[in-house]
Structure formats: structure tokens, C-alpha cells
CSV table of C-alpha atoms in Angstrom, one decimal:
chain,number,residue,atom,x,y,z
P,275,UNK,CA,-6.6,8.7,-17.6
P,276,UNK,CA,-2.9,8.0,-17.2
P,277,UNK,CA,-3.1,7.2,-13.6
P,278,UNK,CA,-5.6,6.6,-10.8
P,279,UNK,CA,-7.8,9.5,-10.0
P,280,UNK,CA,-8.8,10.5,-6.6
P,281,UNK,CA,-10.9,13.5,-5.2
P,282,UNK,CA,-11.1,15.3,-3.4
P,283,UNK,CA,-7.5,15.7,-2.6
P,284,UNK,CA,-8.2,17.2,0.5
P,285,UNK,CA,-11.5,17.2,3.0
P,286,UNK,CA,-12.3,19.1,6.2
P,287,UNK,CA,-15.1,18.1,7.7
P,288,UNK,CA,-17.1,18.2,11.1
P,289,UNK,CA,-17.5,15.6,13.4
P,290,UNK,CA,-20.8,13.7,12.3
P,291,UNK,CA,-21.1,14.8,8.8
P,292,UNK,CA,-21.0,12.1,6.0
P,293,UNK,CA,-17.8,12.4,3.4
P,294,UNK,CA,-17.5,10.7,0.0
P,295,UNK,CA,-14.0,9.7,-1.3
P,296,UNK,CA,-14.0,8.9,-5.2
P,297,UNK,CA,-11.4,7.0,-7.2
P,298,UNK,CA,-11.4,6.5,-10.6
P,299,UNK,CA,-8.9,3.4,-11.3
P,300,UNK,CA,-6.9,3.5,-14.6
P,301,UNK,CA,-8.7,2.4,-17.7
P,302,UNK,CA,-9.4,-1.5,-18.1
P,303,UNK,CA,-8.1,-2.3,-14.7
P,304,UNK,CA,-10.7,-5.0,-12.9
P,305,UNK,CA,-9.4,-4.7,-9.6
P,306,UNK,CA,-9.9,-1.9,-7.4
P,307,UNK,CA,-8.5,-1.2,-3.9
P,308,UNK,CA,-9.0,1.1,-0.9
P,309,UNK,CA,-6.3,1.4,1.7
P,310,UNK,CA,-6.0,4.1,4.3
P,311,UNK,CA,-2.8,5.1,5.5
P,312,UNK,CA,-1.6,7.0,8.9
P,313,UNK,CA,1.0,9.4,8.9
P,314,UNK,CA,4.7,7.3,9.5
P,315,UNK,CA,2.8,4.0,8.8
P,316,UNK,CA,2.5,1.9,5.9
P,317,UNK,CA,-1.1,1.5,4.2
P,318,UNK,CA,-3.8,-0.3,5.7
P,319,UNK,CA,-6.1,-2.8,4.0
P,320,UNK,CA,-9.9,-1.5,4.2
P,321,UNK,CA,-11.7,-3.1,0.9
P,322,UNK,CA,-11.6,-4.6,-2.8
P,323,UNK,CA,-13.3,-5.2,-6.0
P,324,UNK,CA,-12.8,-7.5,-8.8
P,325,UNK,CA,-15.2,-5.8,-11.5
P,326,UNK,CA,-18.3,-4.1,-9.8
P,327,UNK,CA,-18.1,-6.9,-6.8
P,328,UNK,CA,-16.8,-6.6,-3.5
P,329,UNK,CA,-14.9,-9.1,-2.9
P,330,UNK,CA,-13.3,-8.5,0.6
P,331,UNK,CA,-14.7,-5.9,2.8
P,332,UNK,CA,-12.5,-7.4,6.2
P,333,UNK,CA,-11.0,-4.7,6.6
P,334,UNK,CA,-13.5,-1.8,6.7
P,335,UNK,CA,-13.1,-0.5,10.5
P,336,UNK,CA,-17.1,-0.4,11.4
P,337,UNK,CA,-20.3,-0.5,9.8
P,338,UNK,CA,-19.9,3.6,9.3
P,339,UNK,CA,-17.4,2.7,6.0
P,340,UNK,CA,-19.1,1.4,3.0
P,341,UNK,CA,-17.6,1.1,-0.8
P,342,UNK,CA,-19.0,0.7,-3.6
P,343,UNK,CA,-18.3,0.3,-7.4
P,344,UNK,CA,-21.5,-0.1,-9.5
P,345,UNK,CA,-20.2,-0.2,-13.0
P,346,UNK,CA,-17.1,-1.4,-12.6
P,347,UNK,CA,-15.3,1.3,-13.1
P,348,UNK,CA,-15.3,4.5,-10.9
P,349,UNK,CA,-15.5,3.6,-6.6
P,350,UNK,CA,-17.0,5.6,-3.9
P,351,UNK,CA,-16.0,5.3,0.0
P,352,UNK,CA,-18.2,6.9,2.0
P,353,UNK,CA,-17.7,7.9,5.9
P,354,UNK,CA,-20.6,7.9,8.0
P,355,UNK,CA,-20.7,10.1,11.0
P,356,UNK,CA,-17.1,10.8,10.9
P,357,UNK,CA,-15.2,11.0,13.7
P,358,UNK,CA,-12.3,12.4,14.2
P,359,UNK,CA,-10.1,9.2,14.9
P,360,UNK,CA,-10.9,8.9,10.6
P,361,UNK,CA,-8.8,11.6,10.0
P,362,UNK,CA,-6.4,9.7,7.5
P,363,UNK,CA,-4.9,9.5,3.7
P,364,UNK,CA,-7.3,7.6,1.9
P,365,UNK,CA,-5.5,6.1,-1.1
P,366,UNK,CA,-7.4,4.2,-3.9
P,367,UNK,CA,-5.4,1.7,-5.9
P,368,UNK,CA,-6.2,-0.4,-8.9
P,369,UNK,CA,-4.4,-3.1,-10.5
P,370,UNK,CA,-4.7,-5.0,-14.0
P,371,UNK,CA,-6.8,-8.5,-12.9
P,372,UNK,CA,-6.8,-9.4,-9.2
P,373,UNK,CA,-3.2,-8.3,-8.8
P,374,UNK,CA,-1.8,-11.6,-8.7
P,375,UNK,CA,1.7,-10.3,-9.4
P,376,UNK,CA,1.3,-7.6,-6.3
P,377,UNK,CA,1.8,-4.6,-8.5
P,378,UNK,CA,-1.0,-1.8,-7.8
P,379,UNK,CA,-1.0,1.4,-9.1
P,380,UNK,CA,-1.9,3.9,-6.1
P,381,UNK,CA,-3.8,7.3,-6.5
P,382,UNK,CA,-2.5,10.5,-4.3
P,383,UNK,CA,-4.9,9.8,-2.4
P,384,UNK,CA,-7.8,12.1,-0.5
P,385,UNK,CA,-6.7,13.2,2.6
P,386,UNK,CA,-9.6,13.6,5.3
P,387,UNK,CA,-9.6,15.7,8.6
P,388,UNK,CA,-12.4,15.3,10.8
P,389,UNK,CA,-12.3,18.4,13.1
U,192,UNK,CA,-3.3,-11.9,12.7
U,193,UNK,CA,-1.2,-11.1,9.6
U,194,UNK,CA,1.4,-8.8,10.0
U,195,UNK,CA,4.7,-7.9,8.7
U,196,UNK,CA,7.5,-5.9,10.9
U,197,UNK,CA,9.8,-4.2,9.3
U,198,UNK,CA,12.8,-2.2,10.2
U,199,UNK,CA,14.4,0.0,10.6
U,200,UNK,CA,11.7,2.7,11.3
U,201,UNK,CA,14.1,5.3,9.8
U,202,UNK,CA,18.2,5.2,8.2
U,203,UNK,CA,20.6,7.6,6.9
U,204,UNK,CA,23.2,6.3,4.4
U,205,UNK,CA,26.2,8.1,2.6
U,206,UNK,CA,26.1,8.6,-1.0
U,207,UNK,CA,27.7,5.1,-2.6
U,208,UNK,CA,26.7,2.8,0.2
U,209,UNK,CA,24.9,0.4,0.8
U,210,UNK,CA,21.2,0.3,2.1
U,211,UNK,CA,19.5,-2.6,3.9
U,212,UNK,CA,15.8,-2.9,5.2
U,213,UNK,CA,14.6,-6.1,6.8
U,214,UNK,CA,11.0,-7.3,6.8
U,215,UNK,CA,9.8,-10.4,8.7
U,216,UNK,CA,6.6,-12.1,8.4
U,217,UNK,CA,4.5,-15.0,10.4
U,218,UNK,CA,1.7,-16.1,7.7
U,219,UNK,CA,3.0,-18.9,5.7
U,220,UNK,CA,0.2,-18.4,3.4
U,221,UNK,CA,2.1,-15.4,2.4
U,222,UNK,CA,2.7,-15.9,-1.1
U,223,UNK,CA,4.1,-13.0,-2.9
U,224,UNK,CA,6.4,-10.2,-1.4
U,225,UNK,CA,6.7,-6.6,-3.1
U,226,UNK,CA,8.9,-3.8,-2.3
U,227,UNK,CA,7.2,-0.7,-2.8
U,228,UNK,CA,9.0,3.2,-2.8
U,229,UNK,CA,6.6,5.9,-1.7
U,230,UNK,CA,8.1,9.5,-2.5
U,231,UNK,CA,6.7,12.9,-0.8
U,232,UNK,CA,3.3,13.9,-1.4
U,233,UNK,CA,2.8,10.7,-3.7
U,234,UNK,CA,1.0,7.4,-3.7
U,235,UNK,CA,3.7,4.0,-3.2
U,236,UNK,CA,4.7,2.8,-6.4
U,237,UNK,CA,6.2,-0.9,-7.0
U,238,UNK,CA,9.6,-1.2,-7.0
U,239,UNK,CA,10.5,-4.9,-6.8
U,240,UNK,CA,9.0,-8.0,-5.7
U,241,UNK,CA,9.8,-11.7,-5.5
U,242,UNK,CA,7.9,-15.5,-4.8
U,243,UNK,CA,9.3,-17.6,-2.1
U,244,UNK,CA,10.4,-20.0,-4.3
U,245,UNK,CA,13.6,-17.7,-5.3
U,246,UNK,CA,16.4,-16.7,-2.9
U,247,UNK,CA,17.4,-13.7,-4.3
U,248,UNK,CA,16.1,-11.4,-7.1
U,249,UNK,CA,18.1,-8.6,-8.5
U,250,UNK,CA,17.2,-5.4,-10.7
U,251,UNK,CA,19.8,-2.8,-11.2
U,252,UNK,CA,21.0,-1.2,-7.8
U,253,UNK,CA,17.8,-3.4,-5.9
U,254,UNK,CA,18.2,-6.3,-5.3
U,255,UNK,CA,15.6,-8.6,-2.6
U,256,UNK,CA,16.8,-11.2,-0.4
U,257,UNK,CA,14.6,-13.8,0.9
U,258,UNK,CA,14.9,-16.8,3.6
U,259,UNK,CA,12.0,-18.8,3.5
U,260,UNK,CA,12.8,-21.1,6.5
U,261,UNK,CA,13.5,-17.7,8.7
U,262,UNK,CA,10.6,-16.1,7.0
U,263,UNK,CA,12.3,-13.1,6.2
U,264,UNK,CA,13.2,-10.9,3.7
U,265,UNK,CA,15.3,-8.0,3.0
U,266,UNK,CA,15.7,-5.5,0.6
U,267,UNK,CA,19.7,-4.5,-0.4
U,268,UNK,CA,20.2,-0.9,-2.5
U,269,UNK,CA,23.5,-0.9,-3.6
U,270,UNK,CA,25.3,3.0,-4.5
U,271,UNK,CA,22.9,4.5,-3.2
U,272,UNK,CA,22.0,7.7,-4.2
U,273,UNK,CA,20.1,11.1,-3.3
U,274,UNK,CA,17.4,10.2,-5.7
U,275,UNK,CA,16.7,7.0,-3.3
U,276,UNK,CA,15.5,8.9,-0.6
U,277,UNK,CA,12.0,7.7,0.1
U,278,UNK,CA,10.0,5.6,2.0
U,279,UNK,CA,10.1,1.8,1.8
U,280,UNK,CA,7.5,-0.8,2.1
U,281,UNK,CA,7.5,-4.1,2.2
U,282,UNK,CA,4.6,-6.5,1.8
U,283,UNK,CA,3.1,-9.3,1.6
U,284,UNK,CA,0.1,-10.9,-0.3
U,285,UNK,CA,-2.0,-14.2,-0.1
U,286,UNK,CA,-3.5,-15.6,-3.1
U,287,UNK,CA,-7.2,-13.5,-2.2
U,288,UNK,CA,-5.0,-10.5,-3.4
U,289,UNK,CA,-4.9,-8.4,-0.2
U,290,UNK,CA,-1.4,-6.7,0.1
U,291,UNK,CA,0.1,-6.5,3.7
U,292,UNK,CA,2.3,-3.6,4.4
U,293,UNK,CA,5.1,-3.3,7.0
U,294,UNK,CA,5.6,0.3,8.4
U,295,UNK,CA,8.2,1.8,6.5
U,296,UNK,CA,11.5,2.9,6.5
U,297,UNK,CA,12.4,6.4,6.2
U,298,UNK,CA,15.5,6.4,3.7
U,299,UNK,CA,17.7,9.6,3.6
U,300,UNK,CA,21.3,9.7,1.3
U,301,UNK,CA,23.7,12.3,2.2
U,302,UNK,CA,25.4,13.9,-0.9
């Protein structure tokens, strides 16, 4: 596609249910990022991929977050147990090689509210 | 901790002046500092970015200004314009690729 992909756009969910967040980076692009953003504040660092491996997963809050991105190509988040202190933009980025001019090319991200 | 403060949090400018957000930074392993413009409902986009071997960097009305020794950097919109109003972000990166974001400002130009 012409840009990164993300759904769903928006999610409801309960406290305690499982969510999966998908982003589909833009083609040929090796690195793949997950950030989550709070309303008024810049993005936060959660994970990244170079290819299908995880390269950094620092900033993942608690072992409820995992990522992953078997092929090397489309990523899954997936939220354990939300709670609602997850309520957040999720925003998937992807960047040429391992973005060592800075430049990545965000998604609209998924926004998740944990009622 | 790496961290990048930026302000300020929110600034209103006329049409035709001149906009200025600061950004200041501690990690000197810091080695790459973008600008990126986040617009309503949309993800940040790059906008601008510089290496802290260059003072100052300039494209078009944006131009970045950076003081290594202070470790600080600023970015300068000259004539501003309606069209500008966004939200900024600075940030920085370290070689492993990981961008740092400051928290924004909230840009508004007056007609």
C-alpha cells in the first residue's frame, strides 16, 4: 500500500479481555515500530523490528504487551488483560532499513479504550 | 533516563511571524535530531532533521538550530502561516534506532 496500514482504527473493549492491534508497514520497509501515544503527549517508544526480529522490546510496559512480526512483513501487538490505564493511540511506524536517517513513516494509528 | 523537554507546551503566532520551539536533551549518545509535524487525526510525519555535527540546517520557511555544547536545539518557522498549525515534535535518536519524542507543541496561526 501507499502508506502504513493499521486496524482496527478504533477498539472498545472490557477490562480483562485480550486486543490485537495489526500494522501492515509500507512495502520493502525492514524496520517496523510500535509507539503508543497519550493524548497532549508525544509518542512513546514500546518495540522494534529489523526484518521478522525483535530487536528492542525495552519499552513494552509489562509482560501483558507482546509483538510480533513472523514474516517480516505485517506486525501484531497484542494486549493481555487490558486494563484500563492501556487506553491509548497505538501508532505503528515503519521505516526503509533501521531508520538511521530518523525518518519513519507513521500509521493513524488504532486507538484502544479499555472501559 | 533519556528524555527530551521541549517547549513550549502550546503558542499562538500571527500570520507572517515567526515561530520558535525549543527542545533540550541530556543523552550525549543522542545522535540524530528530527522535527516531526503531527496534523489532526493523523500520524507525525517528518519534517526536518539534523546531526550534531551542523549548526544550523535550513529548508524553505524551517529551518533547525542546534548548540551542541548547550545540548539544545530549536526549531525556527519563518512567515508562518495557517497551514502550519500542528503539532511539533522534536526527537532524538541513538544509533540502535529508537526515536525519543519531546511532548509537543501545540502551534496555532491567526489569519
Amino acid at each position: 500500500g501507499a502508506g502504513v496500514s493499521q486496524s482496527p482504527r478504533y477498539k472498545v473493549t472490557k477490562r480483562g479481555q485480550d486486543v490485537a492491534l495489526r500494522c501492515d508497514p509500507i512495502s520493502g520497509h525492514v524496520s517496523l515500530y510500535w509507539y503508543r501515544q497519550a493524548l497532549g503527549q508525544g509518542p512513546e517508544f514500546l518495540t522494534y523490528f529489523n526484518y521478522e526480529a525483535q530487536q528492542d522490546k525495552s519499552g513494552l510496559p509489562n509482560d501483558r504487551f507482546s509483538a510480533e512480526r513472523p514474516e517480516g512483513s505485517i506486525s501484531t501487538l497484542t494486549i493481555q488483560r487490558t486494563e484500563q490505564r492501556d487506553s491509548a493511540m497505538y501508532r505503528c511506524a515503519s521505516s526503509r532499513r533501521w531508520a538511521d536517517t530518523g525518518e519513519l513513516f507513521f500509521g493513524e494509528g488504532s486507538r484502544l479504550t479499555v472501559l | 533516563q533519556q528524555q527530551v523537554k521541549q517547549s513550549p507546551q502550546s503558542l499562538i503566532v500571527q500570520k507572517g511571524g515567526i515561530s520558535i520551539i525549543n527542545c533540550a536533551y541530556e543523552n550525549t549518545a543522542f545522535d540524530y535530531f528530527p522535527w516531526y509535524q503531527q496534523f489532526p487525526g493523523k500520524g507525525p510525519a517528518l519534517l526536518i532533521a539534523i546531526r550534531p555535527d551542523v549548526s544550523e540546517k535550513k529548508e524553505g520557511r524551517f529551518t533547525i538550530s542546534f548548540n551542541k555544547s548547550a545540548k539544545q536545539f530549536s526549531l525556527h518557522i519563518m512567515d508562518s502561516q495557517p497551514g502550519d498549525s500542528a503539532t511539533y515534535f522534536c526527537a532524538a535518536k541513538t544509533s540502535g534506532s529508537r526515536l525519543t519524542f519531546g511532548e509537543g507543541t501545540q502551534l496555532t496561526v491567526n489569519p
